[in-house]
Coordinates of C-alpha atoms in Angstrom, one line a residue:
Chain Y
V14 CA 0.1 0.1 0.0
T15 CA 1.7 3.2 -1.1
L16 CA -1.2 5.5 -0.4
G17 CA -3.9 4.8 2.2
I18 CA -6.8 6.6 3.9
G19 CA -7.3 10.1 2.7
D20 CA -7.4 10.5 -1.1
D21 CA -10.1 9.4 -3.5
A22 CA -8.8 5.9 -3.8
A23 CA -6.0 3.9 -2.2
V24 CA -2.9 3.1 -4.3
L25 CA -1.2 -0.3 -4.1
E26 CA 1.9 -1.7 -5.9
P27 CA 1.1 -5.4 -6.7
K28 CA 4.1 -7.7 -6.1
P29 CA 5.3 -9.1 -9.5
G30 CA 4.2 -12.8 -10.0
K31 CA 1.6 -12.8 -7.2
R32 CA -2.1 -13.3 -7.9
L33 CA -4.4 -10.8 -6.4
L34 CA -7.4 -12.0 -4.3
A35 CA -10.5 -9.8 -3.6
T36 CA -13.5 -10.6 -1.4
C37 CA -16.3 -8.7 0.5
D38 CA -18.7 -9.6 3.2
A39 CA -21.1 -7.5 5.4
Q40 CA -22.3 -7.7 9.0
I41 CA -25.7 -6.1 9.5
E42 CA -27.4 -5.2 12.8
G43 CA -30.4 -7.5 13.4
V44 CA -29.4 -9.9 10.6
H45 CA -25.8 -11.0 11.4
F46 CA -25.6 -9.9 15.0
E47 CA -27.4 -8.5 17.9
W48 CA -26.0 -5.8 20.3
S49 CA -27.2 -7.7 23.3
L50 CA -24.9 -10.6 22.4
I51 CA -21.8 -9.1 21.2
G52 CA -19.7 -6.0 22.0
P53 CA -18.4 -3.5 19.3
Y54 CA -14.6 -4.8 19.6
Q55 CA -15.6 -8.4 19.1
L56 CA -18.0 -7.3 16.2
G57 CA -15.1 -5.6 14.6
R58 CA -12.8 -8.7 14.9
R59 CA -15.7 -10.9 13.8
A60 CA -16.3 -8.8 10.6
A61 CA -12.7 -8.9 9.9
A62 CA -12.5 -12.8 10.4
V63 CA -15.3 -13.4 8.1
N64 CA -13.4 -11.8 5.2
L65 CA -9.9 -13.1 6.3
S66 CA -11.4 -16.6 6.1
D67 CA -12.3 -16.1 2.5
I68 CA -8.7 -15.3 1.8
A69 CA -7.5 -18.3 3.8
S70 CA -9.8 -20.6 1.9
M71 CA -7.9 -19.6 -1.4
G72 CA -4.5 -20.2 0.3
G73 CA -3.6 -16.5 0.3
S74 CA -2.4 -13.7 2.6
P75 CA -4.4 -10.6 3.4
V76 CA -3.0 -7.3 2.3
A77 CA -5.3 -4.3 2.5
A78 CA -8.9 -3.9 3.9
F79 CA -11.5 -1.2 3.0
V80 CA -14.1 -0.6 5.5
S81 CA -17.6 0.7 4.5
L82 CA -19.5 1.6 7.7
A83 CA -23.2 2.7 7.9
L84 CA -23.6 4.0 11.4
P85 CA -26.8 4.9 13.3
P86 CA -26.7 8.5 14.5
D87 CA -27.1 7.4 18.1
L88 CA -24.1 4.9 18.1
P89 CA -21.7 6.2 20.8
L90 CA -18.3 7.4 19.5
E91 CA -16.6 5.0 21.8
S92 CA -18.4 2.1 20.2
F93 CA -17.3 3.3 16.8
D94 CA -13.7 3.5 18.0
R95 CA -13.8 0.0 19.5
L96 CA -15.4 -1.5 16.5
F97 CA -12.8 0.1 14.2
E98 CA -9.9 -1.1 16.7
G99 CA -11.4 -4.7 16.4
I100 CA -11.1 -4.6 12.7
R101 CA -7.6 -3.1 12.7
D102 CA -6.2 -5.5 15.3
A103 CA -7.7 -8.6 13.5
M104 CA -6.2 -7.4 10.3
A105 CA -2.8 -6.4 11.8
S106 CA -2.4 -9.8 13.5
E107 CA -2.5 -11.3 10.0
G108 CA -0.2 -8.7 8.5
A109 CA -2.9 -6.6 6.7
S110 CA -3.8 -2.9 7.2
V111 CA -7.0 -0.8 6.7
A112 CA -6.2 1.2 3.6
G113 CA -9.5 3.0 3.0
G114 CA -13.1 3.1 3.5
N115 CA -16.2 5.3 3.8
L116 CA -18.9 6.4 6.3
A117 CA -22.5 6.9 6.0
R118 CA -25.3 7.1 8.4
S119 CA -28.1 4.4 8.6
D120 CA -30.9 3.2 10.9
K121 CA -29.1 -0.1 11.5
L122 CA -25.2 -0.6 11.7
V123 CA -23.8 -2.2 8.6
V124 CA -20.0 -3.1 8.6
D125 CA -19.1 -4.0 5.2
I126 CA -15.5 -5.0 4.7
F127 CA -13.7 -5.6 1.3
L128 CA -10.3 -7.4 1.6
L129 CA -7.5 -7.8 -0.9
G130 CA -5.1 -10.5 -0.6
E131 CA -2.3 -12.2 -2.5
A132 CA -1.2 -15.7 -3.2
D133 CA 1.4 -17.7 -5.2
R134 CA -0.7 -20.7 -5.8
V135 CA -4.5 -20.4 -5.5
L136 CA -6.8 -23.3 -4.5
T137 CA -10.5 -23.1 -5.6
R138 CA -13.6 -25.1 -4.9
S139 CA -13.6 -27.0 -8.2
G140 CA -10.6 -29.3 -8.1
A141 CA -12.2 -32.2 -6.1
K142 CA -11.9 -35.7 -7.8
P143 CA -13.6 -39.0 -6.9
G144 CA -11.4 -40.8 -4.4
D145 CA -10.0 -37.8 -2.8
V146 CA -10.2 -37.6 1.0
I147 CA -12.2 -34.8 2.6
C148 CA -10.5 -33.0 5.5
V149 CA -11.3 -30.1 7.9
T150 CA -8.7 -27.9 9.8
G151 CA -10.6 -27.8 13.1
P152 CA -13.6 -28.6 15.1
L153 CA -17.1 -27.6 13.8
G154 CA -20.3 -26.5 15.3
G155 CA -18.7 -24.3 18.1
S156 CA -19.8 -21.0 16.6
A157 CA -23.6 -21.9 16.4
A158 CA -23.4 -23.6 19.8
G159 CA -21.8 -20.5 21.2
L160 CA -24.4 -18.2 19.9
D161 CA -27.0 -20.5 21.5
A162 CA -25.0 -20.4 24.7
L163 CA -25.1 -16.5 24.7
R164 CA -28.9 -16.6 23.9
H165 CA -29.6 -19.1 26.7
A166 CA -27.6 -17.0 29.2
R167 CA -29.7 -14.0 28.1
A168 CA -32.8 -15.7 28.6
H169 CA -31.9 -17.2 32.0
P170 CA -29.9 -14.2 33.6
D171 CA -30.1 -15.9 37.1
A172 CA -28.5 -19.0 36.1
A173 CA -25.5 -17.2 34.5
A174 CA -22.5 -16.4 36.4
A175 CA -21.1 -12.8 36.3
G176 CA -17.6 -11.5 35.2
D177 CA -18.2 -11.7 31.6
T178 CA -17.0 -9.1 29.0
T179 CA -19.8 -9.8 26.4
G180 CA -23.3 -8.3 26.1
A181 CA -24.8 -11.5 27.9
A182 CA -23.3 -12.9 31.0
V183 CA -22.3 -16.5 30.2
D184 CA -21.9 -19.4 32.6
G185 CA -18.3 -20.1 33.2
R186 CA -18.4 -23.6 31.6
L187 CA -20.0 -21.9 28.5
A188 CA -17.4 -19.1 28.1
G189 CA -15.1 -21.2 26.0
I190 CA -17.7 -22.3 23.5
A191 CA -19.0 -18.7 23.3
G192 CA -15.7 -17.6 22.2
A193 CA -16.1 -19.7 19.1
Y194 CA -18.9 -17.4 18.1
L195 CA -17.5 -14.1 19.4
D196 CA -14.0 -14.4 18.2
P197 CA -13.5 -17.1 15.5
R198 CA -9.9 -17.6 14.3
P199 CA -9.4 -17.4 10.5
H200 CA -7.2 -20.3 9.4
L201 CA -4.9 -18.4 7.3
R202 CA -1.7 -20.3 8.2
E203 CA -3.5 -23.6 7.5
G204 CA -4.9 -22.3 4.1
R205 CA -1.3 -21.4 2.9
A206 CA 0.1 -24.7 4.2
I207 CA -2.6 -26.7 2.4
A208 CA -2.6 -24.7 -0.9
S209 CA 1.2 -25.2 -1.1
S210 CA 1.0 -28.9 -0.3
A211 CA 1.3 -31.4 -3.1
F212 CA -1.8 -33.3 -2.5
A213 CA -4.6 -30.6 -2.0
T214 CA -7.2 -30.5 -4.8
S215 CA -10.0 -28.0 -3.6
M216 CA -10.7 -25.8 -0.5
I217 CA -13.5 -23.8 0.9
D218 CA -14.1 -22.2 4.3
V219 CA -17.0 -23.4 6.6
S220 CA -19.2 -20.3 6.7
D221 CA -22.6 -21.7 5.8
G222 CA -22.2 -25.0 7.6
L223 CA -20.3 -28.2 6.9
A224 CA -23.1 -29.8 4.8
A225 CA -23.8 -26.5 2.9
D226 CA -20.2 -25.8 2.1
L227 CA -19.5 -29.4 1.2
G228 CA -22.5 -29.0 -1.1
H229 CA -21.0 -25.9 -2.8
L230 CA -17.5 -27.7 -3.2
C231 CA -19.3 -30.9 -4.8
D232 CA -21.5 -28.7 -7.0
A233 CA -18.4 -26.7 -8.3
S234 CA -16.3 -29.9 -8.7
G235 CA -19.1 -32.0 -10.3
V236 CA -18.7 -34.8 -7.6
G237 CA -20.6 -36.3 -4.7
A238 CA -19.4 -36.9 -1.0
E239 CA -19.6 -39.3 1.9
I240 CA -19.0 -38.0 5.5
D241 CA -18.2 -40.3 8.5
A242 CA -20.3 -38.8 11.2
A243 CA -18.0 -40.2 13.9
A244 CA -15.0 -38.6 12.4
V245 CA -16.3 -35.0 12.5
P246 CA -14.4 -33.1 15.1
I247 CA -16.6 -31.5 17.8
P248 CA -15.3 -28.9 20.0
E249 CA -15.1 -29.0 23.8
G250 CA -18.0 -27.7 25.8
I251 CA -20.6 -28.3 23.1
E252 CA -22.4 -31.1 25.1
E253 CA -23.1 -28.4 27.8
V254 CA -25.0 -26.3 25.3
S255 CA -26.7 -29.4 23.8
R256 CA -28.0 -30.3 27.2
R257 CA -29.6 -26.8 27.5
T258 CA -30.9 -26.5 24.0
G259 CA -31.8 -30.0 23.0
R260 CA -29.9 -29.6 19.7
A261 CA -27.3 -32.6 19.2
P262 CA -23.7 -31.7 18.8
L263 CA -23.5 -33.4 15.4
D264 CA -26.3 -31.2 14.2
Y265 CA -24.5 -28.1 15.3
A266 CA -21.4 -29.4 13.5
L267 CA -23.1 -30.4 10.1
F268 CA -25.5 -27.3 9.9
G269 CA -24.3 -24.7 12.3
G270 CA -21.9 -22.5 10.1
E271 CA -19.8 -19.6 10.8
D272 CA -17.0 -21.7 12.2
Y273 CA -14.4 -20.5 9.7
A274 CA -12.4 -23.7 9.7
L275 CA -11.3 -24.8 6.3
L276 CA -12.7 -27.8 4.3
F277 CA -10.4 -29.2 1.7
T278 CA -10.0 -32.3 -0.4
A279 CA -6.7 -34.2 -1.0
R280 CA -5.4 -36.8 -3.4
A281 CA -3.7 -38.9 -0.7
A282 CA -4.1 -41.7 1.8
A283 CA -6.0 -40.5 5.0
G284 CA -2.9 -41.5 7.2
D285 CA -0.6 -39.5 4.9
V286 CA -2.7 -36.2 5.3
E287 CA -2.9 -36.6 9.1
A288 CA 0.9 -37.3 9.3
W289 CA 1.6 -34.3 7.2
A290 CA -0.7 -32.2 9.3
R291 CA 1.1 -33.2 12.6
G292 CA 4.2 -31.6 11.4
S293 CA 2.4 -28.4 10.2
T294 CA -1.2 -27.7 10.9
D295 CA -2.5 -29.6 14.0
G296 CA -6.1 -30.1 14.1
V297 CA -6.6 -31.5 10.6
R298 CA -8.9 -34.4 10.5
V299 CA -10.0 -36.6 7.6
I300 CA -13.8 -36.9 7.7
G301 CA -14.9 -38.5 4.5
R302 CA -14.3 -39.0 0.8
I303 CA -15.3 -37.6 -2.6
T304 CA -17.4 -40.0 -4.8
S305 CA -18.3 -40.0 -8.3
E306 CA -22.0 -40.8 -7.4
P307 CA -23.7 -37.2 -7.0
G308 CA -25.2 -36.0 -3.8
M309 CA -23.9 -36.2 -0.2
R310 CA -24.3 -39.1 2.3
L311 CA -23.7 -39.4 6.0
V312 CA -22.2 -42.6 7.4
R313 CA -23.7 -42.9 10.9
P314 CA -21.8 -44.3 13.8
D315 CA -23.8 -47.6 13.6
G316 CA -22.6 -48.0 9.9
G317 CA -26.0 -47.0 8.3
T318 CA -25.9 -44.4 5.5
V319 CA -28.5 -41.5 5.2
P320 CA -28.7 -38.7 2.6
L321 CA -27.1 -35.5 3.7
R322 CA -28.7 -32.2 2.6
P323 CA -27.1 -28.7 2.7
G324 CA -29.6 -27.4 5.3
G325 CA -27.2 -24.8 6.5
W326 CA -27.7 -21.1 7.1
D327 CA -29.0 -19.2 4.0
H328 CA -30.3 -15.7 4.4
F329 CA -32.6 -15.7 1.4
R330 CA -34.1 -19.1 2.0
K331 CA -34.8 -18.0 5.6
A332 CA -36.3 -14.7 4.3
E333 CA -38.5 -16.5 1.9
G334 CA -39.7 -19.0 4.4
G335 CA -40.7 -16.0 6.7
Chain O
V12 CA -9.9 -11.2 -13.7
T13 CA -9.1 -15.0 -14.0
L14 CA -11.8 -16.2 -11.6
G15 CA -14.9 -14.2 -10.9
I16 CA -18.2 -14.8 -9.1
G17 CA -18.7 -18.2 -7.5
D18 CA -15.6 -18.9 -5.4
D19 CA -14.7 -17.6 -1.9
A20 CA -12.6 -14.8 -3.5
A21 CA -12.1 -13.4 -6.9
V22 CA -8.5 -13.9 -8.4
L23 CA -6.9 -11.3 -10.6
E24 CA -3.7 -11.1 -12.4
P25 CA -2.2 -7.6 -12.0
K26 CA -0.6 -6.2 -15.1
P27 CA 3.1 -5.6 -14.5
G28 CA 4.2 -2.1 -13.9
K29 CA 0.7 -0.9 -13.3
R30 CA -0.5 0.7 -10.0
L31 CA -3.6 -0.7 -8.5
L32 CA -6.4 1.5 -7.3
A33 CA -9.1 0.6 -4.8
T34 CA -12.1 2.6 -3.6
C35 CA -15.5 1.9 -2.0
D36 CA -18.8 3.8 -1.6
A37 CA -22.3 3.0 -0.5
Q38 CA -25.7 4.3 -1.5
I39 CA -28.3 3.6 1.4
E40 CA -32.0 3.9 1.1
G41 CA -33.4 6.9 2.8
V42 CA -29.9 8.5 3.3
H43 CA -28.4 8.7 -0.3
F44 CA -31.6 8.1 -2.4
E45 CA -35.3 7.8 -2.2
W46 CA -37.4 5.2 -4.3
S47 CA -40.0 8.0 -5.1
L48 CA -37.2 9.9 -7.0
I49 CA -35.0 7.3 -8.7
G50 CA -35.7 3.8 -10.3
P51 CA -33.5 0.8 -9.6
Y52 CA -31.8 0.8 -12.9
Q53 CA -30.7 4.4 -12.4
L54 CA -29.8 3.7 -8.9
G55 CA -27.5 0.9 -10.1
R56 CA -25.9 3.2 -12.6
R57 CA -25.5 6.0 -10.0
A58 CA -23.9 3.7 -7.4
A59 CA -21.4 2.6 -10.2
A60 CA -20.7 6.2 -11.1
V61 CA -19.9 7.3 -7.6
N62 CA -17.1 4.7 -7.5
L63 CA -15.9 5.1 -11.1
S64 CA -15.5 8.8 -10.4
D65 CA -13.0 8.1 -7.6
I66 CA -11.0 6.0 -10.0
A67 CA -11.3 8.9 -12.6
S68 CA -10.0 11.3 -10.0
M69 CA -6.8 9.4 -9.7
G70 CA -6.3 9.2 -13.4
G71 CA -7.0 5.6 -13.6
S72 CA -9.2 2.9 -15.4
P73 CA -11.6 0.8 -13.7
V74 CA -10.9 -3.1 -13.8
A75 CA -13.2 -5.1 -11.5
A76 CA -16.2 -4.3 -9.2
F77 CA -17.4 -6.1 -6.1
V78 CA -21.1 -5.5 -5.2
S79 CA -22.3 -6.0 -1.6
L80 CA -26.1 -5.6 -1.6
A81 CA -28.4 -5.7 1.5
L82 CA -31.9 -6.2 0.2
P83 CA -35.2 -5.6 2.0
P84 CA -37.2 -9.0 1.8
D85 CA -40.1 -7.1 -0.1
L86 CA -37.9 -5.7 -2.9
P87 CA -39.3 -7.2 -6.1
L88 CA -37.0 -9.6 -7.8
E89 CA -37.4 -7.5 -11.0
S90 CA -36.0 -4.3 -9.1
F91 CA -33.1 -6.4 -8.0
D92 CA -32.4 -7.4 -11.6
R93 CA -32.7 -3.9 -12.9
L94 CA -30.4 -2.6 -10.1
F95 CA -27.7 -5.1 -10.9
E96 CA -28.1 -4.5 -14.7
G97 CA -27.6 -0.8 -14.1
I98 CA -24.3 -1.4 -12.1
R99 CA -23.1 -3.9 -14.9
D100 CA -23.9 -1.6 -17.8
A101 CA -22.2 1.4 -16.1
M102 CA -19.1 -0.7 -15.4
A103 CA -19.2 -2.3 -18.8
S104 CA -19.2 1.0 -20.6
E105 CA -16.0 1.9 -19.0
G106 CA -14.4 -1.5 -19.5
A107 CA -14.8 -3.0 -16.1
S108 CA -16.8 -6.1 -14.9
V109 CA -18.5 -7.2 -11.8
A110 CA -16.1 -9.8 -10.4
G111 CA -17.8 -10.8 -7.0
G112 CA -19.9 -9.7 -4.1
N113 CA -22.3 -10.8 -1.5
L114 CA -26.1 -10.7 -0.6
A115 CA -27.7 -10.2 2.6
R116 CA -31.1 -8.9 3.7
S117 CA -31.8 -5.8 5.6
D118 CA -34.8 -3.4 6.3
K119 CA -33.3 -0.7 4.0
L120 CA -31.5 -1.3 0.6
V121 CA -27.8 -0.8 0.9
V122 CA -25.7 -0.9 -2.3
D123 CA -22.1 -1.0 -1.5
I124 CA -19.6 -1.1 -4.3
F125 CA -15.9 -1.8 -4.0
L126 CA -14.0 -1.0 -7.2
L127 CA -10.4 -1.9 -8.3
G128 CA -8.7 0.1 -10.9
E129 CA -5.3 0.5 -12.5
A130 CA -3.1 3.4 -13.6
D131 CA 0.2 4.1 -15.0
R132 CA 0.6 7.6 -13.3
V133 CA -1.4 8.5 -10.2
L134 CA -2.6 12.0 -9.5
T135 CA -3.4 12.8 -5.8
R136 CA -5.1 15.7 -3.9
S137 CA -1.7 16.8 -2.5
G138 CA 0.4 18.1 -5.2
A139 CA -1.1 21.8 -5.7
K140 CA 1.3 24.8 -5.5
P141 CA 0.8 28.4 -5.2
G142 CA 0.4 30.0 -8.6
D143 CA -1.2 26.9 -10.2
V144 CA -4.5 27.4 -11.9
I145 CA -7.6 25.7 -10.7
C146 CA -9.8 23.9 -13.4
V147 CA -13.0 21.8 -13.6
T148 CA -14.0 19.4 -16.2
G149 CA -17.6 20.3 -16.7
P150 CA -20.6 22.2 -15.3
L151 CA -21.3 22.1 -11.6
G152 CA -24.5 22.2 -9.5
G153 CA -26.5 20.2 -11.9
S154 CA -26.9 17.2 -9.7
A155 CA -28.2 19.1 -6.6
A156 CA -30.5 21.2 -8.8
G157 CA -31.7 17.9 -10.6
L158 CA -32.7 16.5 -7.3
D159 CA -34.5 19.6 -6.3
A160 CA -36.3 19.6 -9.8
L161 CA -37.5 15.9 -9.0
R162 CA -38.5 16.9 -5.4
H163 CA -40.3 19.9 -6.7
A164 CA -42.2 17.8 -9.4
R165 CA -43.1 15.3 -6.6
A166 CA -44.6 18.1 -4.6
H167 CA -46.4 19.7 -7.5
P168 CA -47.8 16.7 -9.6
D169 CA -50.4 18.8 -11.4
A170 CA -47.6 21.3 -12.8
A171 CA -45.5 18.4 -14.1
A172 CA -45.9 16.8 -17.6
A173 CA -46.2 13.1 -18.1
G174 CA -44.0 10.9 -20.2
D175 CA -41.1 10.6 -17.8
T176 CA -39.3 7.3 -16.9
T177 CA -38.2 8.3 -13.2
G178 CA -40.1 8.0 -10.0
A179 CA -41.4 11.6 -10.2
A180 CA -42.7 13.0 -13.4
V181 CA -40.6 16.1 -14.3
D182 CA -41.7 19.0 -16.5
G183 CA -40.1 18.7 -19.9
R184 CA -37.9 21.8 -19.3
L185 CA -36.5 20.1 -16.1
A186 CA -35.7 16.7 -17.6
G187 CA -32.2 17.6 -18.7
I188 CA -31.1 18.9 -15.4
A189 CA -32.9 15.8 -13.6
G190 CA -30.5 13.6 -15.6
A191 CA -27.5 15.3 -13.9
Y192 CA -28.7 13.9 -10.8
L193 CA -30.2 10.5 -12.0
D194 CA -27.4 9.5 -14.4
P195 CA -24.1 11.4 -13.8
R196 CA -21.3 10.6 -16.1
P197 CA -18.0 9.8 -14.4
H198 CA -15.2 11.7 -16.1
L199 CA -12.7 8.8 -16.7
R200 CA -11.4 9.8 -20.1
E201 CA -10.8 13.3 -18.8
G202 CA -9.1 12.1 -15.7
R203 CA -6.5 9.9 -17.7
A204 CA -5.9 12.7 -20.0
I205 CA -5.2 15.1 -17.2
A206 CA -3.1 12.6 -15.2
S207 CA -0.9 12.0 -18.3
S208 CA -0.5 15.6 -19.1
A209 CA 2.8 17.5 -18.4
F210 CA 1.1 20.3 -16.4
A211 CA -1.4 18.6 -13.9
T212 CA -0.4 18.9 -10.2
S213 CA -3.3 17.5 -8.2
M214 CA -6.9 16.2 -8.8
I215 CA -10.1 15.2 -6.9
D216 CA -13.6 14.6 -8.0
V217 CA -16.5 17.0 -7.1
S218 CA -18.6 14.7 -4.8
D219 CA -19.1 16.8 -1.7
G220 CA -19.4 20.2 -3.7
L221 CA -16.9 22.4 -5.3
A222 CA -16.1 24.4 -2.1
A223 CA -15.9 21.3 0.2
D224 CA -13.7 19.3 -2.4
L225 CA -11.5 22.3 -3.1
G226 CA -11.1 22.5 0.7
H227 CA -10.0 18.8 0.9
L228 CA -7.5 19.5 -2.0
C229 CA -6.1 22.7 -0.2
D230 CA -5.9 20.9 3.1
A231 CA -4.1 17.9 1.5
S232 CA -1.7 20.3 -0.5
G233 CA -1.3 22.8 2.3
V234 CA -2.3 25.8 0.2
G235 CA -5.1 28.3 -0.1
A236 CA -7.3 29.1 -3.2
E237 CA -9.3 31.7 -4.9
I238 CA -12.3 31.0 -7.1
D239 CA -13.7 33.5 -9.8
A240 CA -17.5 33.3 -9.4
A241 CA -18.1 34.4 -12.9
A242 CA -15.8 31.6 -14.3
V243 CA -17.7 28.6 -12.6
P244 CA -19.5 26.8 -15.4
I245 CA -23.2 26.3 -14.7
P246 CA -25.2 23.7 -16.6
E247 CA -28.1 24.6 -18.8
G248 CA -31.6 24.5 -17.3
I249 CA -30.4 25.4 -13.7
E250 CA -32.2 28.8 -13.9
E251 CA -35.5 27.0 -14.4
V252 CA -34.9 25.1 -11.1
S253 CA -33.7 28.2 -9.3
R254 CA -36.8 30.1 -10.3
R255 CA -38.9 27.3 -8.5
T256 CA -36.7 26.8 -5.4
G257 CA -35.2 30.2 -4.8
R258 CA -31.6 28.9 -4.5
A259 CA -29.2 30.7 -6.8
P260 CA -27.4 28.8 -9.6
L261 CA -24.0 29.7 -8.0
D262 CA -25.1 28.3 -4.7
Y263 CA -25.9 25.1 -6.3
A264 CA -22.5 25.0 -8.2
L265 CA -20.4 25.8 -5.0
F266 CA -22.2 23.7 -2.4
G267 CA -24.5 21.2 -4.3
G268 CA -22.2 18.3 -4.8
E269 CA -22.5 14.9 -6.5
D270 CA -21.6 16.3 -9.8
Y271 CA -18.7 14.0 -10.5
A272 CA -16.7 16.4 -12.6
L273 CA -13.1 16.5 -11.8
L274 CA -11.4 19.5 -10.1
F275 CA -7.7 19.7 -10.8
T276 CA -4.8 22.1 -10.6
A277 CA -2.2 22.9 -13.3
R278 CA 1.2 24.6 -13.4
A279 CA 0.5 26.4 -16.6
A280 CA -1.1 29.6 -17.9
A281 CA -4.9 29.6 -18.1
G282 CA -4.8 30.0 -21.8
D283 CA -2.5 27.0 -22.3
V284 CA -4.8 24.6 -20.3
E285 CA -7.8 25.7 -22.2
A286 CA -6.1 25.3 -25.5
W287 CA -4.9 21.9 -24.5
A288 CA -8.5 21.0 -23.4
R289 CA -10.0 21.9 -26.8
G290 CA -7.9 19.2 -28.4
S291 CA -8.7 16.5 -25.9
T292 CA -11.3 17.0 -23.2
D293 CA -13.9 19.6 -24.1
G294 CA -15.6 21.3 -21.1
V295 CA -12.4 22.1 -19.1
R296 CA -12.6 25.6 -17.7
V297 CA -10.1 27.6 -15.5
I298 CA -12.0 28.8 -12.5
G299 CA -9.3 30.3 -10.2
R300 CA -5.9 30.0 -8.7
I301 CA -4.0 28.4 -5.9
T302 CA -2.6 30.9 -3.3
S303 CA 0.1 30.6 -0.6
E304 CA -2.2 32.3 1.8
P305 CA -4.4 29.7 3.5
G306 CA -8.1 29.5 3.3
M307 CA -10.6 29.9 0.3
R308 CA -11.9 33.2 -1.2
L309 CA -14.6 33.8 -3.8
V310 CA -14.1 36.7 -6.2
R311 CA -17.6 37.9 -6.9
P312 CA -18.6 39.2 -10.4
D313 CA -18.5 42.8 -9.1
G314 CA -14.7 42.2 -8.1
G315 CA -15.3 42.0 -4.3
T316 CA -13.7 39.1 -2.5
V317 CA -15.6 37.0 0.3
P318 CA -14.4 34.1 2.3
L319 CA -15.4 30.7 0.8
R320 CA -16.3 28.0 3.3
P321 CA -16.7 24.3 2.5
G322 CA -20.3 24.2 3.4
G323 CA -20.8 21.3 1.2
W324 CA -22.8 18.1 1.8
D325 CA -21.5 16.2 4.9
H326 CA -23.6 13.3 6.2
F327 CA -22.3 13.5 9.8
R328 CA -22.5 17.3 10.0
K329 CA -26.0 17.0 8.7
A330 CA -26.9 14.2 11.2
E331 CA -25.4 16.2 14.1
G332 CA -27.3 19.3 13.2
G333 CA -30.6 17.2 13.3

């Protein structure tokens, strides 16, 4: 970035030979977040993470962010400062800077981030082939379960312990899982390691839910998939939430979304991928395989196989359904 | 653009030796536009023009746009299609494509566009020096007057003639000036010609109003300025609006904003700039000079000099003032 905030446009000098990556994603008050569940600093980090994860899923490194904010007139100046600080900190910890943006007013807060990145080798959604193993870079379902934990604590304030920094006070045993929602870590290091490996064939980040994002990957690659339910990694603390909400841990993992782990396919034996991962990116687990037969199937712990449908979070489908 | 819509991020191959430009700007329902005054296709073109103008003001060419839309659930699908078509057409006519974006729902429509461009030589706001002449690439005040014409027609439906394609029916004599608001033309060709000229020293687009944007340019360059009121070009038809609203044409030109002409400074004699312009970018007018004395002054047609204050459109100042 040779010229940042303050002129009509930012000026960047692209590094020779690198590919440029570009993505954008918005967080809208009342749609993507509620002020009673998340503070402005965490919202800023989260809005950054959503975009950083898109760069991670291509195997890239973030370079420069552009922040378009629509602010309600009654938003305290301190909240604005904390929000911006959250964005800046999350970007800085991955080597990127905020290079521009614009401000407007609006009834509801809109945080729209545009992020530029760069990569030597890009890994897309469309390279999966029958026989490839399906892998994830971390546990799934924590974000949706964490959001439910925060909602549960808000609905039952007496049962919740104090001493919490978020909007809702969360029981100590739930604080860990709440963090999966409030401060998801984009898997940038993992994404680069996977993209530069010899065996990776496709990659996507888990934003809509494992089933939905695997569906996107299968559609783009023209293949089907089989997932071993028992192999899907579940985060610690999720059973505590399941006990309160009645939603099974596997259901959170398959359909929860917003985990921002990476889902990738590899042309290798399962043991080889996990052995490679032990030396570089801990947390990688093989959870299934790509099939030539279209559609997705779930192999249950008892060995039975059931169809797996996307069923993940989809703003428009939800809106249409009322 | 080697990979567009459909993956986690778009992939671009930057041209060697070119500088990369990046800008973003949003149009928010109820803040930047009202559905009773503009249709979805024109709104799309306008949202594109606001961003194209930022690339124009750096002397660049647009390459790839990313569109982040927040849509009310009750927006008809056809309006969405027309909006997107307007963005795409405006980009295509300047050689750029829509390479990505995202959709969400929201109470109010938000059209947030992020635009990447490229340039050989970049012209910023900060190069103006005392003695430089101040120039504009076209008439000013038409957009604000056009908006007033549309509002006036909405308030007086009986006086307005039919046969108009916009939300409000505008009197035939006002249709031309309404177009300055509904479909402003970004001055990309002019911007490139100015940036590659030997004499240009700084440039900005007129988005906030001549006085406000000249103020930005003076602040960035550490200089003052003097504007000759009689030299400021006024668009045809503005007197028709002034007669109805009581706001003087010069007031529209100085403080109206959203004209998207370019304001630039040049180290040359006034006659030389206008002679150069006749061969390449018609419509360029010399309207004043840069001074070492800070602040801005307006030389009235009678020869008297008065202080000129920014006083242009400012969302936050307006919001604070109620």
